[in-house]
GROMACS .gro file of C-alpha atoms in nm:
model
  384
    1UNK     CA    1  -4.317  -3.784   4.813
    2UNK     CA    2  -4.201  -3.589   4.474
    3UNK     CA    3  -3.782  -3.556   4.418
    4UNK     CA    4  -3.757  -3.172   4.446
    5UNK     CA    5  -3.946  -3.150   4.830
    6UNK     CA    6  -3.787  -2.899   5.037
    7UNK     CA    7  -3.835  -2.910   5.395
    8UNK     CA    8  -3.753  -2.680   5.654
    9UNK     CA    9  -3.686  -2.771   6.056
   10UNK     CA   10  -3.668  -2.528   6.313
   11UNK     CA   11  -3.340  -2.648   6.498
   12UNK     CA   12  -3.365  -2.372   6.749
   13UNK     CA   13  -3.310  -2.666   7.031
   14UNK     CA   14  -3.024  -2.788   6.878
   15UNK     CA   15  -2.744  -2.697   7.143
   16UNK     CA   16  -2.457  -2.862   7.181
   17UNK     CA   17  -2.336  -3.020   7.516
   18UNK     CA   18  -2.675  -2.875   7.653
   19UNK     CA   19  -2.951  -3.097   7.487
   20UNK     CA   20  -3.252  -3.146   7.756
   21UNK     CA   21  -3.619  -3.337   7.630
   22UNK     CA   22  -3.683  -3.113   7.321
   23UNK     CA   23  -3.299  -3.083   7.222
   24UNK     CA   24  -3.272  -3.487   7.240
   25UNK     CA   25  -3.620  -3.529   7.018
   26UNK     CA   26  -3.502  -3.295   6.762
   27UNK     CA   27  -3.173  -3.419   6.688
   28UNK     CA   28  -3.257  -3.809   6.738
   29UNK     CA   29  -3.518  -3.761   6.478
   30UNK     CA   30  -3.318  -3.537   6.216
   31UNK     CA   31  -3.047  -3.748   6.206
   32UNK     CA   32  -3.227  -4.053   6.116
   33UNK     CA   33  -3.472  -3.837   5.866
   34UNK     CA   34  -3.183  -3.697   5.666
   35UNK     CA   35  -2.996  -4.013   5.637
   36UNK     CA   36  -3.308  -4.204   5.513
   37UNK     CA   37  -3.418  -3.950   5.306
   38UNK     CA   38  -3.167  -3.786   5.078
   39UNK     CA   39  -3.408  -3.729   4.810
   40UNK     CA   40  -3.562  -3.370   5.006
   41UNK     CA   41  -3.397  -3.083   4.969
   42UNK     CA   42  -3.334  -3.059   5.395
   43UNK     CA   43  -3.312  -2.692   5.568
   44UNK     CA   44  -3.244  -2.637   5.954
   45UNK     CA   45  -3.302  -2.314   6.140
   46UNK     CA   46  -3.068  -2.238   6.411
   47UNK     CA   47  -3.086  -1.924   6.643
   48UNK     CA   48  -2.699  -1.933   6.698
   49UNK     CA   49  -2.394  -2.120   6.470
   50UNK     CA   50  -2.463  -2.489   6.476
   51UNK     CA   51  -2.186  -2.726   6.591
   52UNK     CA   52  -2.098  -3.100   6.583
   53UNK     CA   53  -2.307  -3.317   6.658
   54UNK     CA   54  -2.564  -3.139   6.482
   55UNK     CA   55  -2.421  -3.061   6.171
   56UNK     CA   56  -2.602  -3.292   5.929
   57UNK     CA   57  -2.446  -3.432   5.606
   58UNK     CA   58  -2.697  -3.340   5.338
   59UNK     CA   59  -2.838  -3.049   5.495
   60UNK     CA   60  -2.813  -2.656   5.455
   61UNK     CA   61  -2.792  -2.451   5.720
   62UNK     CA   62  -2.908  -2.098   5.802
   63UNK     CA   63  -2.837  -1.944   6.103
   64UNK     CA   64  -3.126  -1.668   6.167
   65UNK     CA   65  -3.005  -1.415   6.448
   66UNK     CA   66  -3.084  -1.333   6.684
   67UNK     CA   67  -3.035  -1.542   6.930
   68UNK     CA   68  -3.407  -1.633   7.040
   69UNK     CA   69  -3.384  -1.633   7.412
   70UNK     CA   70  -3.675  -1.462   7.515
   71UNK     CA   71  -4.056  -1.407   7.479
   72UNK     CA   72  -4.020  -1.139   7.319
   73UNK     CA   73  -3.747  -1.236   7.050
   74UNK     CA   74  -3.947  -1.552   6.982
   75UNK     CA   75  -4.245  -1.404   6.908
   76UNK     CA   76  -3.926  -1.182   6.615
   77UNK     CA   77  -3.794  -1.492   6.538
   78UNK     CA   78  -4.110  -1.722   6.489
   79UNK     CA   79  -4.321  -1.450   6.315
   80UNK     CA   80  -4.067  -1.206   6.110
   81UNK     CA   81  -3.780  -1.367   6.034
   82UNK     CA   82  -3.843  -1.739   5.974
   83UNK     CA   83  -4.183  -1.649   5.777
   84UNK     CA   84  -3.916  -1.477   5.574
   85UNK     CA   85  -3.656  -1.746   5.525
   86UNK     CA   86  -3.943  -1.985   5.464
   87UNK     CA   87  -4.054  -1.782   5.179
   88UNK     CA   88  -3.736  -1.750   5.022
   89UNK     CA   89  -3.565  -2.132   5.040
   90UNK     CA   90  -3.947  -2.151   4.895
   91UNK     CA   91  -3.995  -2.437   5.187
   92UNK     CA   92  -4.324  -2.717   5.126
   93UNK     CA   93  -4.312  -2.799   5.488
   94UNK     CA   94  -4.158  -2.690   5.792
   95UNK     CA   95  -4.148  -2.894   6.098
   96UNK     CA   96  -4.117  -2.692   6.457
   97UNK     CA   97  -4.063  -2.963   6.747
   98UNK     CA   98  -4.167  -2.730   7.008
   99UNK     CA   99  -4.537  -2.672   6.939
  100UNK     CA  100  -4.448  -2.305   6.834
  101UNK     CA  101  -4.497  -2.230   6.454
  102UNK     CA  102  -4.515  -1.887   6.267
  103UNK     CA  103  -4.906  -1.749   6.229
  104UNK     CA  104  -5.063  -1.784   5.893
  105UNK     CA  105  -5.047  -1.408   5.885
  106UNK     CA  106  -4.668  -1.373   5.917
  107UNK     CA  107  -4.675  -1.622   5.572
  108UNK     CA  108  -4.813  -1.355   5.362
  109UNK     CA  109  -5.040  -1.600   5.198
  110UNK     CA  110  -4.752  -1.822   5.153
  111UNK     CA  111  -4.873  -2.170   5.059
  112UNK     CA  112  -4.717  -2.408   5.279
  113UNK     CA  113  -4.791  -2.679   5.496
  114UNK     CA  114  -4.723  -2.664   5.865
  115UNK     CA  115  -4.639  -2.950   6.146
  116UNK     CA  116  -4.497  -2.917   6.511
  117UNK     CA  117  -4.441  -3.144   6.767
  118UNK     CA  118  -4.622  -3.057   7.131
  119UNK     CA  119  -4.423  -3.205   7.429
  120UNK     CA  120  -4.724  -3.179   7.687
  121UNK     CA  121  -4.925  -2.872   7.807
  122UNK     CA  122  -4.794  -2.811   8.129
  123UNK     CA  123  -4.788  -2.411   8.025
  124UNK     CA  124  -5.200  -2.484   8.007
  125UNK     CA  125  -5.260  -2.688   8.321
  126UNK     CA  126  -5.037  -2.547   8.560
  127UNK     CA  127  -4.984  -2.222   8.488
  128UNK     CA  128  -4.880  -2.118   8.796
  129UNK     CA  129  -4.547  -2.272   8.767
  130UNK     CA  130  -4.416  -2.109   8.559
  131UNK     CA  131  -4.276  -1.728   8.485
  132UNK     CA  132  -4.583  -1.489   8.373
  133UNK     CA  133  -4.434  -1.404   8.013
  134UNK     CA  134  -4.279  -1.765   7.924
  135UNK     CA  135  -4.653  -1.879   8.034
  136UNK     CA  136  -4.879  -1.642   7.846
  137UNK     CA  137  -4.655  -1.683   7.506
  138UNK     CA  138  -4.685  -2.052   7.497
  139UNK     CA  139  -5.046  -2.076   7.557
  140UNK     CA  140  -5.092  -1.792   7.254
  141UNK     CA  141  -4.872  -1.904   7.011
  142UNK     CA  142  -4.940  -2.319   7.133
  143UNK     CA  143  -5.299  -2.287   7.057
  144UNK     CA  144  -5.258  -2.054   6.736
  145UNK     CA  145  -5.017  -2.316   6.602
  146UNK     CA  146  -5.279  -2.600   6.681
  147UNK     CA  147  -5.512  -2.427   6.547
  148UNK     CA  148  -5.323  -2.345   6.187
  149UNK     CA  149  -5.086  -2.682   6.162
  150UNK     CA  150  -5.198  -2.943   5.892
  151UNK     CA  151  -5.080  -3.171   6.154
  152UNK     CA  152  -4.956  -3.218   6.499
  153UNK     CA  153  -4.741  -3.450   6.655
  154UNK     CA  154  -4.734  -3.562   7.025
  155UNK     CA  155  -4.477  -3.751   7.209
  156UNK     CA  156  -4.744  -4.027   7.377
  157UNK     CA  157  -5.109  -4.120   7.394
  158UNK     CA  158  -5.179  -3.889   7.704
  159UNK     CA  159  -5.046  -3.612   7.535
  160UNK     CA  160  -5.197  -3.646   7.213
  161UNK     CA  161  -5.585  -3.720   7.429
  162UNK     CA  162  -5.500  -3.391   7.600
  163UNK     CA  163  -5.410  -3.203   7.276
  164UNK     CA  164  -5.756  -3.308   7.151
  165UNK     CA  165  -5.959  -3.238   7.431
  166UNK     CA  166  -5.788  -2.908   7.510
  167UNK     CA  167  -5.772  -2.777   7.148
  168UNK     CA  168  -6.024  -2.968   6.980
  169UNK     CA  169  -5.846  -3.094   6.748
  170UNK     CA  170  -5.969  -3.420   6.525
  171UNK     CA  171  -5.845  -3.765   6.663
  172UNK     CA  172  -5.667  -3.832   6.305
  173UNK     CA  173  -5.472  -3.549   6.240
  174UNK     CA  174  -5.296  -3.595   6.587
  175UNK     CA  175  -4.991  -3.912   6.549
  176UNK     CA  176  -4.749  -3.991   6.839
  177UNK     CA  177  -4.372  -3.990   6.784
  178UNK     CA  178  -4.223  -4.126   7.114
  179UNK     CA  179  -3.942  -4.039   7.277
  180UNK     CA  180  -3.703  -4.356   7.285
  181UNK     CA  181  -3.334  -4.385   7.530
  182UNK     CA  182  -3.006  -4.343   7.348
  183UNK     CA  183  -2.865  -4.690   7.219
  184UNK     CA  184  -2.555  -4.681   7.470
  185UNK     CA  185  -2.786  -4.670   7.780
  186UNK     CA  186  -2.680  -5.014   7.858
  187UNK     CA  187  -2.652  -5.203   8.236
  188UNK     CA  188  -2.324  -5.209   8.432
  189UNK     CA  189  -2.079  -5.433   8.585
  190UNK     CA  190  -2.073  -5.460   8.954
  191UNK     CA  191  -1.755  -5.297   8.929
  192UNK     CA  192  -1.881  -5.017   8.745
  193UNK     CA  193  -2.178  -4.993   8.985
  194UNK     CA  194  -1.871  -4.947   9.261
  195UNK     CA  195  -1.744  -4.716   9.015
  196UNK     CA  196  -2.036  -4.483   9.027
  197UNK     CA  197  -2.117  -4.513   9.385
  198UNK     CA  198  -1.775  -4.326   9.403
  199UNK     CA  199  -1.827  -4.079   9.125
  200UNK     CA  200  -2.190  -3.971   9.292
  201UNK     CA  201  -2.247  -4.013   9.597
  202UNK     CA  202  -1.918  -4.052   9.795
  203UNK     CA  203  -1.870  -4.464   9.750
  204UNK     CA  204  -2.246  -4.475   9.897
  205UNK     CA  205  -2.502  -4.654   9.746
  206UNK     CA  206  -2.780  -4.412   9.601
  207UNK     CA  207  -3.092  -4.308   9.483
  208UNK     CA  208  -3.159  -4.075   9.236
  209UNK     CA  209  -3.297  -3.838   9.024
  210UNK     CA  210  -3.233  -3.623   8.738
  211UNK     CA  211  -3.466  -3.338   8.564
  212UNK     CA  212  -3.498  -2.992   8.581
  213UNK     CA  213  -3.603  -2.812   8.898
  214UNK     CA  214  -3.944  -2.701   8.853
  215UNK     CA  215  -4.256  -2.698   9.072
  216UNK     CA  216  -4.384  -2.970   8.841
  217UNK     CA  217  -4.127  -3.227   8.902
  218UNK     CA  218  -4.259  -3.238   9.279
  219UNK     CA  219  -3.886  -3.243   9.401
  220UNK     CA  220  -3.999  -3.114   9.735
  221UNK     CA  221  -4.222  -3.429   9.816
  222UNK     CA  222  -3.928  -3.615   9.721
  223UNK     CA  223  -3.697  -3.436   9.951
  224UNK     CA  224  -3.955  -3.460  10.257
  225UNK     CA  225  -3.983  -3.769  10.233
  226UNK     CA  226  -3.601  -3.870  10.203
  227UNK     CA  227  -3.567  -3.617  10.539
  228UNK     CA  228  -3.812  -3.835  10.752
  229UNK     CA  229  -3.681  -4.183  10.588
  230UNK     CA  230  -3.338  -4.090  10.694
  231UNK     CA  231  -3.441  -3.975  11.030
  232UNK     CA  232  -3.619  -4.336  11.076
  233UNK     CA  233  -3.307  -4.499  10.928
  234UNK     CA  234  -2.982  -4.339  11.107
  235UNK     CA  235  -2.811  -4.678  11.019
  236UNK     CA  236  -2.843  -4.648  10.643
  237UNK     CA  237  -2.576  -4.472  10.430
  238UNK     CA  238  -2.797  -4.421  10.116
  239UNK     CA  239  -2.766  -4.104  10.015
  240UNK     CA  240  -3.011  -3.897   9.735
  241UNK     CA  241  -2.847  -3.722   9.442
  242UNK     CA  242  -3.079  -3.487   9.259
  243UNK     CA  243  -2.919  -3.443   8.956
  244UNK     CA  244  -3.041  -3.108   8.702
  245UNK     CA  245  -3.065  -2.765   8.704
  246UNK     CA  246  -3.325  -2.458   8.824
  247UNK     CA  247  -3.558  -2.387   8.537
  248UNK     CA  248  -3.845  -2.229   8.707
  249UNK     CA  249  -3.873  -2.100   9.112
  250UNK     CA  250  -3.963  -2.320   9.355
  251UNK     CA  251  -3.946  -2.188   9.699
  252UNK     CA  252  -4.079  -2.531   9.837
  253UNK     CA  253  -3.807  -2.722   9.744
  254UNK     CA  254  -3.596  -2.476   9.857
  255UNK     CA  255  -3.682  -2.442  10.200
  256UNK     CA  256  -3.720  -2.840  10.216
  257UNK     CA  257  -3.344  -2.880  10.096
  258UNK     CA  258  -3.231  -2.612  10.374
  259UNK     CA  259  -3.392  -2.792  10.635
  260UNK     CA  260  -3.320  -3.179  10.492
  261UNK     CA  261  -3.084  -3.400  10.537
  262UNK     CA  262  -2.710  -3.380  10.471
  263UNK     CA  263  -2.706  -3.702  10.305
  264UNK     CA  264  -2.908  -3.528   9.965
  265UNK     CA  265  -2.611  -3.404   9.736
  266UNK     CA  266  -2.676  -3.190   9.433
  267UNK     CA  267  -2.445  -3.273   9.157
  268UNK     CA  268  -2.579  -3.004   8.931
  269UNK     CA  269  -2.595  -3.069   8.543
  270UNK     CA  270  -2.428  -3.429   8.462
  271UNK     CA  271  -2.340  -3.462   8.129
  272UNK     CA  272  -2.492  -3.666   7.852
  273UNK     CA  273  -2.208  -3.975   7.881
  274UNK     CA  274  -2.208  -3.940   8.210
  275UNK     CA  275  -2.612  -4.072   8.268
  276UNK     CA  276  -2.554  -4.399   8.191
  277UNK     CA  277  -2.347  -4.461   8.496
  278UNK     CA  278  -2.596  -4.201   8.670
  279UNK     CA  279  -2.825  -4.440   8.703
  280UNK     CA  280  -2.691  -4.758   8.612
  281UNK     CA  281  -2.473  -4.732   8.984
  282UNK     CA  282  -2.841  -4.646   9.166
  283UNK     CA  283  -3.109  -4.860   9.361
  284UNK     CA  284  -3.351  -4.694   9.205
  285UNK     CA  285  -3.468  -4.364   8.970
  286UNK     CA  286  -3.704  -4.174   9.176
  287UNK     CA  287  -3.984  -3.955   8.965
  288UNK     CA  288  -4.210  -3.841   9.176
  289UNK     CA  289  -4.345  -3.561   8.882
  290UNK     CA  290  -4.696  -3.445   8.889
  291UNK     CA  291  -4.739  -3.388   8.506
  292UNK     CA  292  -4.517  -3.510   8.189
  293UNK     CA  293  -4.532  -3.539   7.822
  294UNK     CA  294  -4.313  -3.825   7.776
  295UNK     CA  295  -4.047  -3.851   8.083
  296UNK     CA  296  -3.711  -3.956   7.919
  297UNK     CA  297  -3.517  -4.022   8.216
  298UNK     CA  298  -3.794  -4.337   8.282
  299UNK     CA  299  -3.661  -4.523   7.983
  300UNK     CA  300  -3.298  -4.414   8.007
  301UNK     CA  301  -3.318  -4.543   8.416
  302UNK     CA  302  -3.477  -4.867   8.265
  303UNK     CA  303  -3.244  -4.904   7.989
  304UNK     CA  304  -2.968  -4.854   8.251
  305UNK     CA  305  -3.113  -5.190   8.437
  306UNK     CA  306  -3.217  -4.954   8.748
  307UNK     CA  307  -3.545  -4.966   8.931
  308UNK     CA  308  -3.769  -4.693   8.874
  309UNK     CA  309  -4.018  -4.568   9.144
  310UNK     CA  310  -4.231  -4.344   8.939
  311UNK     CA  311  -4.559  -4.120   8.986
  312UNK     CA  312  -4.907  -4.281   8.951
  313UNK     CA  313  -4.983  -3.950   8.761
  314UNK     CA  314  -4.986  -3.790   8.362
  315UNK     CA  315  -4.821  -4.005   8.131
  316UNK     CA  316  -4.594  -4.237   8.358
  317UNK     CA  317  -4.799  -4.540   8.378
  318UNK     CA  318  -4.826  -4.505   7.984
  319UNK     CA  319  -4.463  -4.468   7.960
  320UNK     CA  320  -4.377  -4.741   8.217
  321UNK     CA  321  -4.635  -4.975   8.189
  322UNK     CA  322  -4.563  -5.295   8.450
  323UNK     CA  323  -4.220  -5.190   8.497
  324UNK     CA  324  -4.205  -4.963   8.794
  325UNK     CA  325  -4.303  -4.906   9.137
  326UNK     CA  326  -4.585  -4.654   9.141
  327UNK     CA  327  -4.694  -4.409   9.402
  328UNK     CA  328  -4.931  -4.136   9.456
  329UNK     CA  329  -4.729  -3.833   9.365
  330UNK     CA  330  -4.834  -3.603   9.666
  331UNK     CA  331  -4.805  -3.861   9.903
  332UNK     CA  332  -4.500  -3.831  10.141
  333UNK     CA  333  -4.617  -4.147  10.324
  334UNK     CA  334  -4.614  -4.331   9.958
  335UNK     CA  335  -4.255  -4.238   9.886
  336UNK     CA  336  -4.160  -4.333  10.196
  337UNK     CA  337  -4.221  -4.681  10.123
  338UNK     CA  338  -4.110  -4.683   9.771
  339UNK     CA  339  -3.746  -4.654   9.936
  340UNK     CA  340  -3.847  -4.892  10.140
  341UNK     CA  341  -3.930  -5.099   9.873
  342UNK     CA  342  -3.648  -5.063   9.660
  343UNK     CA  343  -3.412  -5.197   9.935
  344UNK     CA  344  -3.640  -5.449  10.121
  345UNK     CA  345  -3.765  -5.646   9.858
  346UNK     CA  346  -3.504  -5.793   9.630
  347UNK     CA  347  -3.692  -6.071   9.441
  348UNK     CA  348  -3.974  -5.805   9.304
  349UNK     CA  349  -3.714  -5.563   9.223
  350UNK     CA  350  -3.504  -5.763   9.030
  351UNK     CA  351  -3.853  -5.861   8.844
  352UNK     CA  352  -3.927  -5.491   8.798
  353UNK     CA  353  -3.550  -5.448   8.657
  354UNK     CA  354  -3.608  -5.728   8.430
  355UNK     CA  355  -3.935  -5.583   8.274
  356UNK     CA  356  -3.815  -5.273   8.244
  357UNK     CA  357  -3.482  -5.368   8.028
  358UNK     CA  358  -3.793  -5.518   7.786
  359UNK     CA  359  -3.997  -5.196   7.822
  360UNK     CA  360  -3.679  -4.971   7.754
  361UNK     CA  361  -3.694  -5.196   7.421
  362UNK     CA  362  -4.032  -5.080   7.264
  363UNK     CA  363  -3.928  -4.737   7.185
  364UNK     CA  364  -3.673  -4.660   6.900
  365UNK     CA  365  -3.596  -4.371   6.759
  366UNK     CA  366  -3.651  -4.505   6.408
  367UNK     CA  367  -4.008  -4.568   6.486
  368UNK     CA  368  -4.070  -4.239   6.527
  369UNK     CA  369  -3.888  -4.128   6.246
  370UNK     CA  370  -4.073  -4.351   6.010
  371UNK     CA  371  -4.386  -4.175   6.190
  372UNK     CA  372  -4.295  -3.845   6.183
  373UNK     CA  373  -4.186  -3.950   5.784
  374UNK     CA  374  -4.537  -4.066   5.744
  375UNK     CA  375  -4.747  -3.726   5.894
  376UNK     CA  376  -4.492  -3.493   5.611
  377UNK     CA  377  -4.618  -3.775   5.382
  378UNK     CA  378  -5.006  -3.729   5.495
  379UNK     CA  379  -4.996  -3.325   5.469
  380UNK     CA  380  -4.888  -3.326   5.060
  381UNK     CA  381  -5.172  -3.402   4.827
  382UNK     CA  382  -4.914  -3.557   4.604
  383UNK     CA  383  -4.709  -3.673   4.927
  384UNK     CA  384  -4.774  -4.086   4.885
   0.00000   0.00000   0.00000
């Protein structure tokens, strides 16, 4: 790649004390990018002043207001204003890691080369899910920017298959860049376990989960099915922390928390060196989710030497491979005996544990780097 590249990221996701699957994939991938390649003239976009830990040595910064919170001041910030700042840093490629870049027509005719980064297309296959005007702008601007990227980036196989059969896109000019757990995911000392029975769930041993509350996540299937395994299990004191906070409406879940048991306990938002112990003190992760790109917490839980009982569905089996529990993700029944599982059966759950500590091993951050190094390399004529 020549000396004098300049490349601009859209760091929009970038928010400190508040990074969620996006956030986490930006910055784990910047920070390795800029280190290893001081050579490029580095640019980050931010909606709002950027703060430690994402200030990156190397790097300018240019803080484009406003604050892009909205539909309707994305669609200002994507296709006005960084079209503009593109144009004058005089940019060669500009990275977007949430699958929405500015239209070819903002650009002016501006002669640069385009990549994003698409998560999963949950906005395309369940639309229902999610608020009219958040829906309808990702599946316009999502498809434009498939349509007008040099190349796209997905964070696994099933998402890259799905971004090829749903935009007909060519097989090569879609790479994967997984996701990969932070390096001080690591498993705990019995005492620590003790430690976080206390913090999260009262000195009671636990299940858990931890995601955002959306229709998608199937939270209410989890719930149901916790409310009749308690009732058939008065003796037990496990209790089930769902850990996260609303993102879209779910009225299911809802109602199924108001009538469940008083054993579930809703933490609310844990914070980020606070999730090792999340589910390092747990029997198991439970992720019953009906459709993912990539599924962090799997890898983080695994990392954290805790069982996961996962969803048959999406991505997970990709993700997990031979190291969880899998069940039907509709399926109270299923669930039902997944908890069963993960306290009845001691010899295959330590097995589980064990491959999953390996599987938790395959992804690395600098993997994807090197990949996501390798697609800016593949878009420049001159790039290799």
């Amino acid at each position: 790649m020549p000396q004098s590249i300049t490349i601009a990221i859209n760091g929009r996701w970038l928010l400190a004390g508040k990074l969620e699957g996006t956030g986490w994939y930006s910055h784990s991938i910047i920070k390795l990018l800029v280190k290893l390649h001081p050579e490029v003239d580095w640019h980050i976009f931010y909606d709002r002043t950027p703060e430690s830990p994402h200030i990156y040595s190397g790097v300018k910064y240019h803080v484009i207001r406003p604050a892009a919170r909205h539909p309707w001041l994305w669609s200002l910030w994507n296709d006005w204003l960084v079209p503009k700042k593109l144009i004058e840093i005089k940019a060669s490629i500009y990275w977007s890691p949430d699958g929405l870049l500015p239209s070819r027509k903002s650009l002016k005719n501006y002669q640069i080369k385009l990549i994003t980064t698409i998560h999963d297309l949950n906005f395309v296959h369940r639309p229902k899910e999610i608020p009219l005007k958040v829906g309808d702008y990702y599946r316009r601007v999502c498809r434009r920017s498939a349509k007008e990227s040099d190349r796209i980036l997905a964070v696994s196989e099933t998402t890259k298959n799905d971004i090829i059969s749903t935009y007909s896109k060519k097989k090569k000019d879609v790479d994967v860049t997984y996701n990969a757990p932070q390096k001080d995911f690591i498993p705990l000392l019995e005492k620590q376990k003790k430690a976080a029975q206390k913090k999260f769930a009262n000195g009671n041993p636990y299940f858990c989960f931890l995601g955002a509350f959306t229709p998608r996540k199937n939270l209410k299937t989890l719930v149901e099915a916790f409310n009749r395994w308690s009732l058939l299990n008065p003796n037990s004191n496990h209790q089930l922390v769902i850990a996260g906070r609303p993102l879209h409406e779910d009225e299911e879940l809802n109602n199924a928390l108001k009538n469940g048991s008083k054993r579930i306990l809703l933490p609310g938002f844990i914070p980020r060196d606070q999730l090792n112990d999340f589910f390092g003190g747990a029997t198991a992760f439970v992720f019953p989710s009906y459709f993912e790109g990539f599924g962090i917490p799997i890898i983080e839980a695994m990392a954290s030497n805790c069982l996961v009982l996962s969803s048959n569905s999406s991505c997970m089996p990709e993700i997990a491979n031979d190291a969880a529990h899998y069940s039907r993700p509709g399926n109270i029944e299923d669930w039902m005996s997944a908890l069963n599982f993960a306290i009845q059966n001691e010899e295959d759950v330590e097995l589980l544990k064990k491959k999953g500590l390996e599987r938790a091993k395959y992804f690395k951050w600098e993997h994807s780097a090197d990949q996501v190094w390798k697609s800016f390399q593949e878009i420049l004529p001159n790039g290799k």
